[in-house]
Amino acid sequence: FIHFKMAAVAAVVLRHRQKGPSKKVGATRAKSAKATRAQYEELVKADKLRSLMAKYDKSREGKLNQQELSQLLKDNAGGVEPTEEELQFVLMTADQSDGRINGQVNLHELEVALQCHLALRQNKAEVEKYFAKYDLDKDGMLDRPELAKLLNDLNEGKEVEEEELDWIMANADGKIMESSGGIRKTELIYALSLWYSHVEDAHAACGGKSCSIQ
């Protein structure tokens, strides 16, 4: 059945390569084509993940240990090795994604690991800039007052409420990695995502009208 599906998808792709798509398409046909393309993309993605697992799983256990994951992340970043903090953050985030924690990354967790690492890479320059300005004691973390100053500046000078700051600290510090009493570089992306989404959640809860964040 799977082979038939793949053959059907291949035929669709081949047809599109040979000539342009049909101009007159009914709603049912369009919906079916969209579903076929989505299925094809999922199959391609799954195949790529399996290929990556087969390449880096040197122990042939069906999982990536820390060393194997580190090599994958390095190769995926063009030879730039992940820091120990980045490696642990990616590992722990992915390992917790399916609710079964074993200190390794299996095939089902691999996509989460790659997405997490990509987010760290894409936001690294911004995070470094924030730490250079707000990590006043240069301990590699933003403590509560330092985080408050960052959020106040991002909030265009409007002071962040104490209960909101408590909420961010409680949800970002120690949720992925061991609690440190501050926000690490890897945790800052998560903390800021929480903070921005908190506004959206509150706005939705108020029916799209302006209201205070609780």
JSON list of C-alpha atoms in Angstrom, two decimals:
[
{"chain": "A", "resi": 1, "resn": "PHE", "atom": "CA", "xyz": [0.00, 0.00, 0.00]},
{"chain": "A", "resi": 2, "resn": "ILE", "atom": "CA", "xyz": [2.82, 2.38, 0.91]},
{"chain": "A", "resi": 3, "resn": "HIS", "atom": "CA", "xyz": [4.62, 1.58, -2.33]},
{"chain": "A", "resi": 4, "resn": "PHE", "atom": "CA", "xyz": [1.42, 2.37, -4.24]},
{"chain": "A", "resi": 5, "resn": "LYS", "atom": "CA", "xyz": [1.14, 5.69, -2.43]},
{"chain": "A", "resi": 6, "resn": "MET", "atom": "CA", "xyz": [4.75, 6.52, -3.26]},
{"chain": "A", "resi": 7, "resn": "ALA", "atom": "CA", "xyz": [4.18, 5.60, -6.91]},
{"chain": "A", "resi": 8, "resn": "ALA", "atom": "CA", "xyz": [1.13, 7.86, -7.05]},
{"chain": "A", "resi": 9, "resn": "VAL", "atom": "CA", "xyz": [3.07, 10.72, -5.50]},
{"chain": "A", "resi": 10, "resn": "ALA", "atom": "CA", "xyz": [5.98, 10.17, -7.87]},
{"chain": "A", "resi": 11, "resn": "ALA", "atom": "CA", "xyz": [3.59, 10.32, -10.81]},
{"chain": "A", "resi": 12, "resn": "VAL", "atom": "CA", "xyz": [2.22, 13.64, -9.58]},
{"chain": "A", "resi": 13, "resn": "VAL", "atom": "CA", "xyz": [5.71, 15.08, -9.16]},
{"chain": "A", "resi": 14, "resn": "LEU", "atom": "CA", "xyz": [6.79, 13.83, -12.60]},
{"chain": "A", "resi": 15, "resn": "ARG", "atom": "CA", "xyz": [3.72, 15.33, -14.25]},
{"chain": "A", "resi": 16, "resn": "HIS", "atom": "CA", "xyz": [4.45, 18.72, -12.70]},
{"chain": "A", "resi": 17, "resn": "ARG", "atom": "CA", "xyz": [8.03, 18.56, -13.91]},
{"chain": "A", "resi": 18, "resn": "GLN", "atom": "CA", "xyz": [6.93, 17.79, -17.48]},
{"chain": "A", "resi": 19, "resn": "LYS", "atom": "CA", "xyz": [4.38, 20.56, -17.78]},
{"chain": "A", "resi": 20, "resn": "GLY", "atom": "CA", "xyz": [2.57, 23.18, -15.78]},
{"chain": "A", "resi": 21, "resn": "PRO", "atom": "CA", "xyz": [-0.28, 22.30, -13.40]},
{"chain": "A", "resi": 22, "resn": "SER", "atom": "CA", "xyz": [-3.86, 22.06, -14.62]},
{"chain": "A", "resi": 23, "resn": "LYS", "atom": "CA", "xyz": [-5.65, 25.38, -14.73]},
{"chain": "A", "resi": 24, "resn": "LYS", "atom": "CA", "xyz": [-9.16, 24.01, -14.17]},
{"chain": "A", "resi": 25, "resn": "VAL", "atom": "CA", "xyz": [-9.28, 22.08, -10.92]},
{"chain": "A", "resi": 26, "resn": "GLY", "atom": "CA", "xyz": [-12.37, 21.18, -8.92]},
{"chain": "A", "resi": 27, "resn": "ALA", "atom": "CA", "xyz": [-12.47, 21.61, -5.14]},
{"chain": "A", "resi": 28, "resn": "THR", "atom": "CA", "xyz": [-12.33, 17.87, -4.41]},
{"chain": "A", "resi": 29, "resn": "ARG", "atom": "CA", "xyz": [-9.42, 17.33, -6.77]},
{"chain": "A", "resi": 30, "resn": "ALA", "atom": "CA", "xyz": [-7.57, 20.32, -5.32]},
{"chain": "A", "resi": 31, "resn": "LYS", "atom": "CA", "xyz": [-8.08, 19.02, -1.79]},
{"chain": "A", "resi": 32, "resn": "SER", "atom": "CA", "xyz": [-6.83, 15.58, -2.81]},
{"chain": "A", "resi": 33, "resn": "ALA", "atom": "CA", "xyz": [-3.75, 17.07, -4.51]},
{"chain": "A", "resi": 34, "resn": "LYS", "atom": "CA", "xyz": [-2.97, 19.14, -1.43]},
{"chain": "A", "resi": 35, "resn": "ALA", "atom": "CA", "xyz": [-3.23, 16.06, 0.79]},
{"chain": "A", "resi": 36, "resn": "THR", "atom": "CA", "xyz": [-0.99, 14.11, -1.60]},
{"chain": "A", "resi": 37, "resn": "ARG", "atom": "CA", "xyz": [1.66, 16.83, -1.56]},
{"chain": "A", "resi": 38, "resn": "ALA", "atom": "CA", "xyz": [1.52, 17.00, 2.23]},
{"chain": "A", "resi": 39, "resn": "GLN", "atom": "CA", "xyz": [1.89, 13.22, 2.46]},
{"chain": "A", "resi": 40, "resn": "TYR", "atom": "CA", "xyz": [4.81, 13.30, 0.06]},
{"chain": "A", "resi": 41, "resn": "GLU", "atom": "CA", "xyz": [6.54, 15.99, 2.13]},
{"chain": "A", "resi": 42, "resn": "GLU", "atom": "CA", "xyz": [6.02, 13.95, 5.30]},
{"chain": "A", "resi": 43, "resn": "LEU", "atom": "CA", "xyz": [7.43, 10.84, 3.64]},
{"chain": "A", "resi": 44, "resn": "VAL", "atom": "CA", "xyz": [10.47, 12.77, 2.41]},
{"chain": "A", "resi": 45, "resn": "LYS", "atom": "CA", "xyz": [11.01, 14.26, 5.87]},
{"chain": "A", "resi": 46, "resn": "ALA", "atom": "CA", "xyz": [10.68, 10.84, 7.54]},
{"chain": "A", "resi": 47, "resn": "ASP", "atom": "CA", "xyz": [13.13, 9.36, 5.04]},
{"chain": "A", "resi": 48, "resn": "LYS", "atom": "CA", "xyz": [15.66, 12.12, 5.76]},
{"chain": "A", "resi": 49, "resn": "LEU", "atom": "CA", "xyz": [15.33, 11.57, 9.50]},
{"chain": "A", "resi": 50, "resn": "ARG", "atom": "CA", "xyz": [15.86, 7.83, 9.08]},
{"chain": "A", "resi": 51, "resn": "SER", "atom": "CA", "xyz": [18.93, 8.51, 6.93]},
{"chain": "A", "resi": 52, "resn": "LEU", "atom": "CA", "xyz": [20.38, 10.83, 9.56]},
{"chain": "A", "resi": 53, "resn": "MET", "atom": "CA", "xyz": [19.74, 8.31, 12.30]},
{"chain": "A", "resi": 54, "resn": "ALA", "atom": "CA", "xyz": [21.41, 5.55, 10.27]},
{"chain": "A", "resi": 55, "resn": "LYS", "atom": "CA", "xyz": [24.42, 7.76, 9.56]},
{"chain": "A", "resi": 56, "resn": "TYR", "atom": "CA", "xyz": [25.12, 8.98, 13.10]},
{"chain": "A", "resi": 57, "resn": "ASP", "atom": "CA", "xyz": [23.89, 6.03, 15.17]},
{"chain": "A", "resi": 58, "resn": "LYS", "atom": "CA", "xyz": [27.31, 4.37, 15.26]},
{"chain": "A", "resi": 59, "resn": "SER", "atom": "CA", "xyz": [26.29, 2.02, 18.09]},
{"chain": "A", "resi": 60, "resn": "ARG", "atom": "CA", "xyz": [23.28, 0.80, 16.06]},
{"chain": "A", "resi": 61, "resn": "GLU", "atom": "CA", "xyz": [20.95, 1.11, 19.05]},
{"chain": "A", "resi": 62, "resn": "GLY", "atom": "CA", "xyz": [18.33, 3.16, 17.24]},
{"chain": "A", "resi": 63, "resn": "LYS", "atom": "CA", "xyz": [19.23, 6.18, 19.39]},
{"chain": "A", "resi": 64, "resn": "LEU", "atom": "CA", "xyz": [21.83, 8.92, 19.42]},
{"chain": "A", "resi": 65, "resn": "ASN", "atom": "CA", "xyz": [23.95, 9.32, 22.52]},
{"chain": "A", "resi": 66, "resn": "GLN", "atom": "CA", "xyz": [25.53, 12.67, 23.45]},
{"chain": "A", "resi": 67, "resn": "GLN", "atom": "CA", "xyz": [28.64, 12.15, 21.34]},
{"chain": "A", "resi": 68, "resn": "GLU", "atom": "CA", "xyz": [26.66, 11.06, 18.28]},
{"chain": "A", "resi": 69, "resn": "LEU", "atom": "CA", "xyz": [24.18, 13.91, 18.67]},
{"chain": "A", "resi": 70, "resn": "SER", "atom": "CA", "xyz": [27.03, 16.40, 19.05]},
{"chain": "A", "resi": 71, "resn": "GLN", "atom": "CA", "xyz": [28.57, 15.22, 15.78]},
{"chain": "A", "resi": 72, "resn": "LEU", "atom": "CA", "xyz": [25.23, 15.51, 13.97]},
{"chain": "A", "resi": 73, "resn": "LEU", "atom": "CA", "xyz": [24.66, 19.05, 15.27]},
{"chain": "A", "resi": 74, "resn": "LYS", "atom": "CA", "xyz": [28.21, 20.03, 14.31]},
{"chain": "A", "resi": 75, "resn": "ASP", "atom": "CA", "xyz": [27.84, 18.72, 10.77]},
{"chain": "A", "resi": 76, "resn": "ASN", "atom": "CA", "xyz": [24.39, 20.27, 10.46]},
{"chain": "A", "resi": 77, "resn": "ALA", "atom": "CA", "xyz": [25.85, 23.66, 11.44]},
{"chain": "A", "resi": 78, "resn": "GLY", "atom": "CA", "xyz": [28.62, 23.57, 8.84]},
{"chain": "A", "resi": 79, "resn": "GLY", "atom": "CA", "xyz": [31.34, 22.38, 11.21]},
{"chain": "A", "resi": 80, "resn": "VAL", "atom": "CA", "xyz": [30.52, 24.65, 14.17]},
{"chain": "A", "resi": 81, "resn": "GLU", "atom": "CA", "xyz": [30.53, 22.57, 17.34]},
{"chain": "A", "resi": 82, "resn": "PRO", "atom": "CA", "xyz": [27.65, 23.12, 19.77]},
{"chain": "A", "resi": 83, "resn": "THR", "atom": "CA", "xyz": [28.67, 24.39, 23.19]},
{"chain": "A", "resi": 84, "resn": "GLU", "atom": "CA", "xyz": [28.15, 22.02, 26.09]},
{"chain": "A", "resi": 85, "resn": "GLU", "atom": "CA", "xyz": [25.17, 24.13, 27.20]},
{"chain": "A", "resi": 86, "resn": "GLU", "atom": "CA", "xyz": [23.64, 24.03, 23.72]},
{"chain": "A", "resi": 87, "resn": "LEU", "atom": "CA", "xyz": [24.17, 20.27, 23.45]},
{"chain": "A", "resi": 88, "resn": "GLN", "atom": "CA", "xyz": [22.55, 19.62, 26.81]},
{"chain": "A", "resi": 89, "resn": "PHE", "atom": "CA", "xyz": [19.65, 21.94, 26.03]},
{"chain": "A", "resi": 90, "resn": "VAL", "atom": "CA", "xyz": [18.95, 20.24, 22.68]},
{"chain": "A", "resi": 91, "resn": "LEU", "atom": "CA", "xyz": [19.31, 16.78, 24.20]},
{"chain": "A", "resi": 92, "resn": "MET", "atom": "CA", "xyz": [17.02, 17.49, 27.15]},
{"chain": "A", "resi": 93, "resn": "THR", "atom": "CA", "xyz": [14.41, 19.30, 25.06]},
{"chain": "A", "resi": 94, "resn": "ALA", "atom": "CA", "xyz": [14.21, 16.45, 22.54]},
{"chain": "A", "resi": 95, "resn": "ASP", "atom": "CA", "xyz": [14.44, 13.70, 25.15]},
{"chain": "A", "resi": 96, "resn": "GLN", "atom": "CA", "xyz": [11.47, 15.12, 27.06]},
{"chain": "A", "resi": 97, "resn": "SER", "atom": "CA", "xyz": [9.33, 15.53, 23.95]},
{"chain": "A", "resi": 98, "resn": "ASP", "atom": "CA", "xyz": [7.83, 12.03, 24.03]},
{"chain": "A", "resi": 99, "resn": "GLY", "atom": "CA", "xyz": [7.57, 11.72, 27.80]},
{"chain": "A", "resi": 100, "resn": "ARG", "atom": "CA", "xyz": [10.20, 8.96, 28.04]},
{"chain": "A", "resi": 101, "resn": "ILE", "atom": "CA", "xyz": [13.49, 10.33, 29.34]},
{"chain": "A", "resi": 102, "resn": "ASN", "atom": "CA", "xyz": [16.58, 8.16, 28.81]},
{"chain": "A", "resi": 103, "resn": "GLY", "atom": "CA", "xyz": [19.38, 10.61, 28.03]},
{"chain": "A", "resi": 104, "resn": "GLN", "atom": "CA", "xyz": [19.37, 9.79, 24.31]},
{"chain": "A", "resi": 105, "resn": "VAL", "atom": "CA", "xyz": [17.54, 10.91, 21.17]},
{"chain": "A", "resi": 106, "resn": "ASN", "atom": "CA", "xyz": [15.48, 8.36, 19.27]},
{"chain": "A", "resi": 107, "resn": "LEU", "atom": "CA", "xyz": [14.03, 8.66, 15.76]},
{"chain": "A", "resi": 108, "resn": "HIS", "atom": "CA", "xyz": [10.77, 10.21, 16.98]},
{"chain": "A", "resi": 109, "resn": "GLU", "atom": "CA", "xyz": [12.69, 12.84, 18.97]},
{"chain": "A", "resi": 110, "resn": "LEU", "atom": "CA", "xyz": [15.22, 13.67, 16.25]},
{"chain": "A", "resi": 111, "resn": "GLU", "atom": "CA", "xyz": [13.07, 16.26, 14.50]},
{"chain": "A", "resi": 112, "resn": "VAL", "atom": "CA", "xyz": [12.58, 18.13, 17.79]},
{"chain": "A", "resi": 113, "resn": "ALA", "atom": "CA", "xyz": [16.34, 18.09, 18.35]},
{"chain": "A", "resi": 114, "resn": "LEU", "atom": "CA", "xyz": [17.03, 19.54, 14.89]},
{"chain": "A", "resi": 115, "resn": "GLN", "atom": "CA", "xyz": [14.35, 22.23, 15.26]},
{"chain": "A", "resi": 116, "resn": "CYS", "atom": "CA", "xyz": [15.65, 23.18, 18.69]},
{"chain": "A", "resi": 117, "resn": "HIS", "atom": "CA", "xyz": [19.22, 23.45, 17.43]},
{"chain": "A", "resi": 118, "resn": "LEU", "atom": "CA", "xyz": [18.08, 25.54, 14.46]},
{"chain": "A", "resi": 119, "resn": "ALA", "atom": "CA", "xyz": [16.28, 27.94, 16.81]},
{"chain": "A", "resi": 120, "resn": "LEU", "atom": "CA", "xyz": [19.43, 28.30, 18.92]},
{"chain": "A", "resi": 121, "resn": "ARG", "atom": "CA", "xyz": [21.54, 29.02, 15.83]},
{"chain": "A", "resi": 122, "resn": "GLN", "atom": "CA", "xyz": [19.09, 31.50, 14.33]},
{"chain": "A", "resi": 123, "resn": "ASN", "atom": "CA", "xyz": [18.79, 33.48, 17.57]},
{"chain": "A", "resi": 124, "resn": "LYS", "atom": "CA", "xyz": [22.39, 33.17, 18.81]},
{"chain": "A", "resi": 125, "resn": "ALA", "atom": "CA", "xyz": [23.54, 36.63, 17.69]},
{"chain": "A", "resi": 126, "resn": "GLU", "atom": "CA", "xyz": [20.52, 38.29, 19.30]},
{"chain": "A", "resi": 127, "resn": "VAL", "atom": "CA", "xyz": [21.01, 36.37, 22.54]},
{"chain": "A", "resi": 128, "resn": "GLU", "atom": "CA", "xyz": [24.71, 37.26, 22.65]},
{"chain": "A", "resi": 129, "resn": "LYS", "atom": "CA", "xyz": [23.80, 40.91, 22.19]},
{"chain": "A", "resi": 130, "resn": "TYR", "atom": "CA", "xyz": [21.32, 40.79, 25.07]},
{"chain": "A", "resi": 131, "resn": "PHE", "atom": "CA", "xyz": [23.80, 39.08, 27.38]},
{"chain": "A", "resi": 132, "resn": "ALA", "atom": "CA", "xyz": [26.56, 41.55, 26.51]},
{"chain": "A", "resi": 133, "resn": "LYS", "atom": "CA", "xyz": [24.26, 44.39, 27.61]},
{"chain": "A", "resi": 134, "resn": "TYR", "atom": "CA", "xyz": [22.21, 42.91, 30.47]},
{"chain": "A", "resi": 135, "resn": "ASP", "atom": "CA", "xyz": [24.44, 40.24, 32.10]},
{"chain": "A", "resi": 136, "resn": "LEU", "atom": "CA", "xyz": [26.13, 42.87, 34.25]},
{"chain": "A", "resi": 137, "resn": "ASP", "atom": "CA", "xyz": [28.01, 40.47, 36.54]},
{"chain": "A", "resi": 138, "resn": "LYS", "atom": "CA", "xyz": [29.11, 38.34, 33.55]},
{"chain": "A", "resi": 139, "resn": "ASP", "atom": "CA", "xyz": [28.16, 35.04, 35.20]},
{"chain": "A", "resi": 140, "resn": "GLY", "atom": "CA", "xyz": [26.57, 33.64, 32.03]},
{"chain": "A", "resi": 141, "resn": "MET", "atom": "CA", "xyz": [23.02, 34.00, 33.36]},
{"chain": "A", "resi": 142, "resn": "LEU", "atom": "CA", "xyz": [20.40, 36.71, 33.67]},
{"chain": "A", "resi": 143, "resn": "ASP", "atom": "CA", "xyz": [19.23, 36.94, 37.26]},
{"chain": "A", "resi": 144, "resn": "ARG", "atom": "CA", "xyz": [15.84, 38.39, 38.12]},
{"chain": "A", "resi": 145, "resn": "PRO", "atom": "CA", "xyz": [16.84, 42.11, 38.10]},
{"chain": "A", "resi": 146, "resn": "GLU", "atom": "CA", "xyz": [18.82, 41.67, 34.86]},
{"chain": "A", "resi": 147, "resn": "LEU", "atom": "CA", "xyz": [15.95, 39.87, 33.16]},
{"chain": "A", "resi": 148, "resn": "ALA", "atom": "CA", "xyz": [13.55, 42.55, 34.38]},
{"chain": "A", "resi": 149, "resn": "LYS", "atom": "CA", "xyz": [15.72, 45.26, 32.80]},
{"chain": "A", "resi": 150, "resn": "LEU", "atom": "CA", "xyz": [15.79, 43.38, 29.48]},
{"chain": "A", "resi": 151, "resn": "LEU", "atom": "CA", "xyz": [12.03, 42.86, 29.45]},
{"chain": "A", "resi": 152, "resn": "ASN", "atom": "CA", "xyz": [11.36, 46.48, 30.43]},
{"chain": "A", "resi": 153, "resn": "ASP", "atom": "CA", "xyz": [13.47, 47.67, 27.51]},
{"chain": "A", "resi": 154, "resn": "LEU", "atom": "CA", "xyz": [11.78, 45.23, 25.12]},
{"chain": "A", "resi": 155, "resn": "ASN", "atom": "CA", "xyz": [8.46, 46.48, 26.51]},
{"chain": "A", "resi": 156, "resn": "GLU", "atom": "CA", "xyz": [9.37, 50.01, 25.37]},
{"chain": "A", "resi": 157, "resn": "GLY", "atom": "CA", "xyz": [10.06, 51.26, 28.89]},
{"chain": "A", "resi": 158, "resn": "LYS", "atom": "CA", "xyz": [6.84, 49.92, 30.41]},
{"chain": "A", "resi": 159, "resn": "GLU", "atom": "CA", "xyz": [7.73, 48.12, 33.64]},
{"chain": "A", "resi": 160, "resn": "VAL", "atom": "CA", "xyz": [6.98, 44.40, 33.65]},
{"chain": "A", "resi": 161, "resn": "GLU", "atom": "CA", "xyz": [4.74, 43.38, 36.54]},
{"chain": "A", "resi": 162, "resn": "GLU", "atom": "CA", "xyz": [6.31, 41.40, 39.38]},
{"chain": "A", "resi": 163, "resn": "GLU", "atom": "CA", "xyz": [3.87, 38.50, 39.08]},
{"chain": "A", "resi": 164, "resn": "GLU", "atom": "CA", "xyz": [4.61, 38.23, 35.36]},
{"chain": "A", "resi": 165, "resn": "LEU", "atom": "CA", "xyz": [8.33, 38.18, 36.06]},
{"chain": "A", "resi": 166, "resn": "ASP", "atom": "CA", "xyz": [7.74, 35.44, 38.64]},
{"chain": "A", "resi": 167, "resn": "TRP", "atom": "CA", "xyz": [5.80, 33.46, 36.04]},
{"chain": "A", "resi": 168, "resn": "ILE", "atom": "CA", "xyz": [8.56, 33.73, 33.43]},
{"chain": "A", "resi": 169, "resn": "MET", "atom": "CA", "xyz": [11.30, 32.77, 35.91]},
{"chain": "A", "resi": 170, "resn": "ALA", "atom": "CA", "xyz": [9.28, 29.80, 37.16]},
{"chain": "A", "resi": 171, "resn": "ASN", "atom": "CA", "xyz": [8.56, 28.53, 33.65]},
{"chain": "A", "resi": 172, "resn": "ALA", "atom": "CA", "xyz": [11.94, 29.15, 32.01]},
{"chain": "A", "resi": 173, "resn": "ASP", "atom": "CA", "xyz": [14.48, 28.38, 34.73]},
{"chain": "A", "resi": 174, "resn": "GLY", "atom": "CA", "xyz": [14.80, 24.65, 35.29]},
{"chain": "A", "resi": 175, "resn": "LYS", "atom": "CA", "xyz": [12.03, 23.50, 32.96]},
{"chain": "A", "resi": 176, "resn": "ILE", "atom": "CA", "xyz": [14.49, 22.01, 30.51]},
{"chain": "A", "resi": 177, "resn": "MET", "atom": "CA", "xyz": [17.84, 22.08, 32.29]},
{"chain": "A", "resi": 178, "resn": "GLU", "atom": "CA", "xyz": [18.67, 22.05, 36.00]},
{"chain": "A", "resi": 179, "resn": "SER", "atom": "CA", "xyz": [17.42, 25.11, 37.87]},
{"chain": "A", "resi": 180, "resn": "SER", "atom": "CA", "xyz": [20.16, 27.71, 38.36]},
{"chain": "A", "resi": 181, "resn": "GLY", "atom": "CA", "xyz": [18.30, 30.69, 39.78]},
{"chain": "A", "resi": 182, "resn": "GLY", "atom": "CA", "xyz": [18.79, 32.59, 36.53]},
{"chain": "A", "resi": 183, "resn": "ILE", "atom": "CA", "xyz": [18.15, 32.40, 32.80]},
{"chain": "A", "resi": 184, "resn": "ARG", "atom": "CA", "xyz": [20.91, 30.83, 30.71]},
{"chain": "A", "resi": 185, "resn": "LYS", "atom": "CA", "xyz": [21.54, 31.79, 27.09]},
{"chain": "A", "resi": 186, "resn": "THR", "atom": "CA", "xyz": [19.74, 28.70, 25.83]},
{"chain": "A", "resi": 187, "resn": "GLU", "atom": "CA", "xyz": [16.80, 29.38, 28.16]},
{"chain": "A", "resi": 188, "resn": "LEU", "atom": "CA", "xyz": [16.44, 33.01, 27.10]},
{"chain": "A", "resi": 189, "resn": "ILE", "atom": "CA", "xyz": [14.90, 32.07, 23.75]},
{"chain": "A", "resi": 190, "resn": "TYR", "atom": "CA", "xyz": [12.31, 30.00, 25.62]},
{"chain": "A", "resi": 191, "resn": "ALA", "atom": "CA", "xyz": [11.75, 32.77, 28.18]},
{"chain": "A", "resi": 192, "resn": "LEU", "atom": "CA", "xyz": [11.16, 35.43, 25.52]},
{"chain": "A", "resi": 193, "resn": "SER", "atom": "CA", "xyz": [8.85, 33.11, 23.58]},
{"chain": "A", "resi": 194, "resn": "LEU", "atom": "CA", "xyz": [6.81, 32.62, 26.77]},
{"chain": "A", "resi": 195, "resn": "TRP", "atom": "CA", "xyz": [6.73, 36.35, 27.40]},
{"chain": "A", "resi": 196, "resn": "TYR", "atom": "CA", "xyz": [5.52, 37.30, 23.92]},
{"chain": "A", "resi": 197, "resn": "SER", "atom": "CA", "xyz": [2.96, 34.47, 23.84]},
{"chain": "A", "resi": 198, "resn": "HIS", "atom": "CA", "xyz": [1.69, 35.56, 27.27]},
{"chain": "A", "resi": 199, "resn": "VAL", "atom": "CA", "xyz": [0.57, 38.83, 25.71]},
{"chain": "A", "resi": 200, "resn": "GLU", "atom": "CA", "xyz": [-1.20, 36.97, 22.91]},
{"chain": "A", "resi": 201, "resn": "ASP", "atom": "CA", "xyz": [-2.85, 34.56, 25.35]},
{"chain": "A", "resi": 202, "resn": "ALA", "atom": "CA", "xyz": [-4.09, 37.41, 27.52]},
{"chain": "A", "resi": 203, "resn": "HIS", "atom": "CA", "xyz": [-5.31, 39.35, 24.49]},
{"chain": "A", "resi": 204, "resn": "ALA", "atom": "CA", "xyz": [-7.29, 36.32, 23.31]},
{"chain": "A", "resi": 205, "resn": "ALA", "atom": "CA", "xyz": [-8.73, 35.72, 26.78]},
{"chain": "A", "resi": 206, "resn": "CYS", "atom": "CA", "xyz": [-10.06, 39.29, 26.75]},
{"chain": "A", "resi": 207, "resn": "GLY", "atom": "CA", "xyz": [-11.87, 38.72, 23.47]},
{"chain": "A", "resi": 208, "resn": "GLY", "atom": "CA", "xyz": [-9.31, 40.68, 21.49]},
{"chain": "A", "resi": 209, "resn": "LYS", "atom": "CA", "xyz": [-9.71, 43.77, 23.70]},
{"chain": "A", "resi": 210, "resn": "SER", "atom": "CA", "xyz": [-7.03, 45.47, 25.75]},
{"chain": "A", "resi": 211, "resn": "CYS", "atom": "CA", "xyz": [-6.74, 44.16, 29.30]},
{"chain": "A", "resi": 212, "resn": "SER", "atom": "CA", "xyz": [-4.14, 43.70, 32.00]},
{"chain": "A", "resi": 213, "resn": "ILE", "atom": "CA", "xyz": [-2.10, 40.49, 32.12]},
{"chain": "A", "resi": 214, "resn": "GLN", "atom": "CA", "xyz": [-2.95, 38.32, 35.07]}
]
